[in-house]
Amino acid sequence: MTVGAVPYGRKSVHTPAVQEIDILWITAGLSCDGDSVAITAATQPSLEDLALGAIPGLPKVRIHNPVLAYEVGDEFLAPFHKAAEGKLGPFVLVVEGSIPNEKIKEDGYWAAVGTDPKTGQPIKTTEWIDKLAPHALAIIAIGTCATYGGIPAMAGNPTGAMGLPDYLGWGWKSKAGIPIVCVPGCPVQPDNFMETVLYLLYQAAGLSPMIPLDAALRPSWLFGQTIHEQCDRGGYYEQGDFATEFGSRKCIVKLGCWGPVVNCNVARRGWVNGVGGCPNVGGLCIGCTMPGFPDKFMPFMEEPPGAKMSSAAVLLYGRTVRALRNFTRDSLDKEPSWRAPGALTSGYPPATFGK
Ligand code: SF4
Ligand code: SF4
């Protein structure tokens, strides 16, 4: 997809201002392409907003993603080859999918895209990353596979799969001094990714400071709170009111929700256009935005071991508080005595002045 936008640029202490930028998106890691699909549902901003230049102040953006592109084969890969040779202008590299690292698993290769015209051999995903990373203005790992390895990197996997920070190094920085930016999720929450792209484009335009990241390289304003801190069901948890089966509106911690210890914002942000967000709609949080996912969260659909103690404690306190609140609520649910049926008055005491 190659569409024009408003050219703009100003000097920044962090990155040079740029007026045109390419987004080179590799989906050749080990994954289901679910992140590319998820992004089509973004609204804040949408892909179309970005590509068509609807957002003021941004550089002109050209997005190259195989799921979205009109071009195929060598025509699609042309800007990637140009970038690998250092001949493309400024670009942001987006990596989707877990990186099968042949250096730790030498029994062949597991992922590739395109063919090397000189050798006639497939170009491995790792070769693309090795060649593109040194020239990128910034790199975004999209989804949990690309950020921390995800499901393809589970214990015992035969592929040597790993996330981008494990492959390039957690201290890696782009030529503009920007660390790898990780936007995890299985799949990624679409607006989290688009908002991150938007931030980096404003940074490239010289309009925002260095992107703030947490220790797991996630944008800190998106991943600074737990799901539990924003969940619609938090009131039930606090009152020790736990669901024993799905379909209930109560807190689902005893069914296997890891929300109290998982950094994610979908309970507040929703999923598509503000609607959804796992526990809000009855889905267990299984910790998909966390570097320990999935191994540390298994088995799924069982009460997390750490939750047993806290939910037992909350149960004691919560039941008492709930009973007391029910008294108060019953009282508040009735009109004041001076407005009770059969005894209607204004509630204003009769005037006693002069009597
Ligand atoms: S459903 Fe999960 S995130 Fe929501 S209140 Fe219960 S434990 Fe917390
Ligand atoms: S709520 Fe839990 S399972 Fe859902 S997206 Fe966030 S981290 Fe993943």
PDB file of C-alpha atoms in Angstrom, residues 228 234 236-244 251-261 302-320 322:
ATOM      1  CA  HIS A 228      -7.381  -6.101  37.369  1.00  0.00           C
ATOM      2  CA  GLY A 234     -13.298  -5.478  40.035  1.00  0.00           C
ATOM      3  CA  TYR A 236     -17.172  -8.355  42.514  1.00  0.00           C
ATOM      4  CA  TYR A 237     -13.593  -9.311  43.358  1.00  0.00           C
ATOM      5  CA  GLU A 238     -13.449  -6.764  46.144  1.00  0.00           C
ATOM      6  CA  GLN A 239     -16.639  -8.205  47.659  1.00  0.00           C
ATOM      7  CA  GLY A 240     -15.413 -11.791  47.369  1.00  0.00           C
ATOM      8  CA  ASP A 241     -18.138 -12.595  44.855  1.00  0.00           C
ATOM      9  CA  PHE A 242     -16.606 -15.163  42.523  1.00  0.00           C
ATOM     10  CA  ALA A 243     -18.124 -16.960  39.532  1.00  0.00           C
ATOM     11  CA  THR A 244     -18.217 -20.733  39.644  1.00  0.00           C
ATOM     12  CA  CYS A 251     -15.242 -12.084  38.974  1.00  0.00           C
ATOM     13  CA  ILE A 252     -13.744 -15.072  37.130  1.00  0.00           C
ATOM     14  CA  VAL A 253     -10.502 -15.413  39.089  1.00  0.00           C
ATOM     15  CA  LYS A 254     -11.452 -18.854  40.390  1.00  0.00           C
ATOM     16  CA  LEU A 255     -11.984 -20.033  36.818  1.00  0.00           C
ATOM     17  CA  GLY A 256      -8.430 -19.032  35.900  1.00  0.00           C
ATOM     18  CA  CYS A 257      -8.156 -15.244  35.430  1.00  0.00           C
ATOM     19  CA  TRP A 258      -4.594 -13.915  35.864  1.00  0.00           C
ATOM     20  CA  GLY A 259      -5.689 -10.259  35.643  1.00  0.00           C
ATOM     21  CA  PRO A 260      -4.348  -9.164  39.056  1.00  0.00           C
ATOM     22  CA  VAL A 261      -0.743  -9.721  37.930  1.00  0.00           C
ATOM     23  CA  GLU A 302      -7.428 -23.235  36.596  1.00  0.00           C
ATOM     24  CA  GLU A 303      -7.283 -20.801  39.484  1.00  0.00           C
ATOM     25  CA  PRO A 304      -3.776 -19.286  39.397  1.00  0.00           C
ATOM     26  CA  PRO A 305      -1.742 -20.647  42.318  1.00  0.00           C
ATOM     27  CA  GLY A 306      -0.962 -17.107  43.557  1.00  0.00           C
ATOM     28  CA  ALA A 307      -4.662 -16.170  43.486  1.00  0.00           C
ATOM     29  CA  LYS A 308      -5.710 -18.905  45.894  1.00  0.00           C
ATOM     30  CA  MET A 309      -4.374 -17.127  48.956  1.00  0.00           C
ATOM     31  CA  SER A 310      -5.521 -13.636  48.001  1.00  0.00           C
ATOM     32  CA  SER A 311      -9.011 -14.755  46.941  1.00  0.00           C
ATOM     33  CA  ALA A 312      -9.391 -16.715  50.217  1.00  0.00           C
ATOM     34  CA  ALA A 313      -8.463 -13.566  52.164  1.00  0.00           C
ATOM     35  CA  VAL A 314     -10.783 -11.394  50.073  1.00  0.00           C
ATOM     36  CA  LEU A 315     -13.588 -13.911  50.597  1.00  0.00           C
ATOM     37  CA  LEU A 316     -13.555 -13.409  54.363  1.00  0.00           C
ATOM     38  CA  TYR A 317     -13.467  -9.640  54.254  1.00  0.00           C
ATOM     39  CA  GLY A 318     -15.612  -9.323  51.127  1.00  0.00           C
ATOM     40  CA  ARG A 319     -18.554 -11.354  52.443  1.00  0.00           C
ATOM     41  CA  THR A 320     -18.789  -9.194  55.582  1.00  0.00           C
ATOM     42  CA  ARG A 322     -21.087  -7.195  51.111  1.00  0.00           C
TER      43      ARG A 322
END
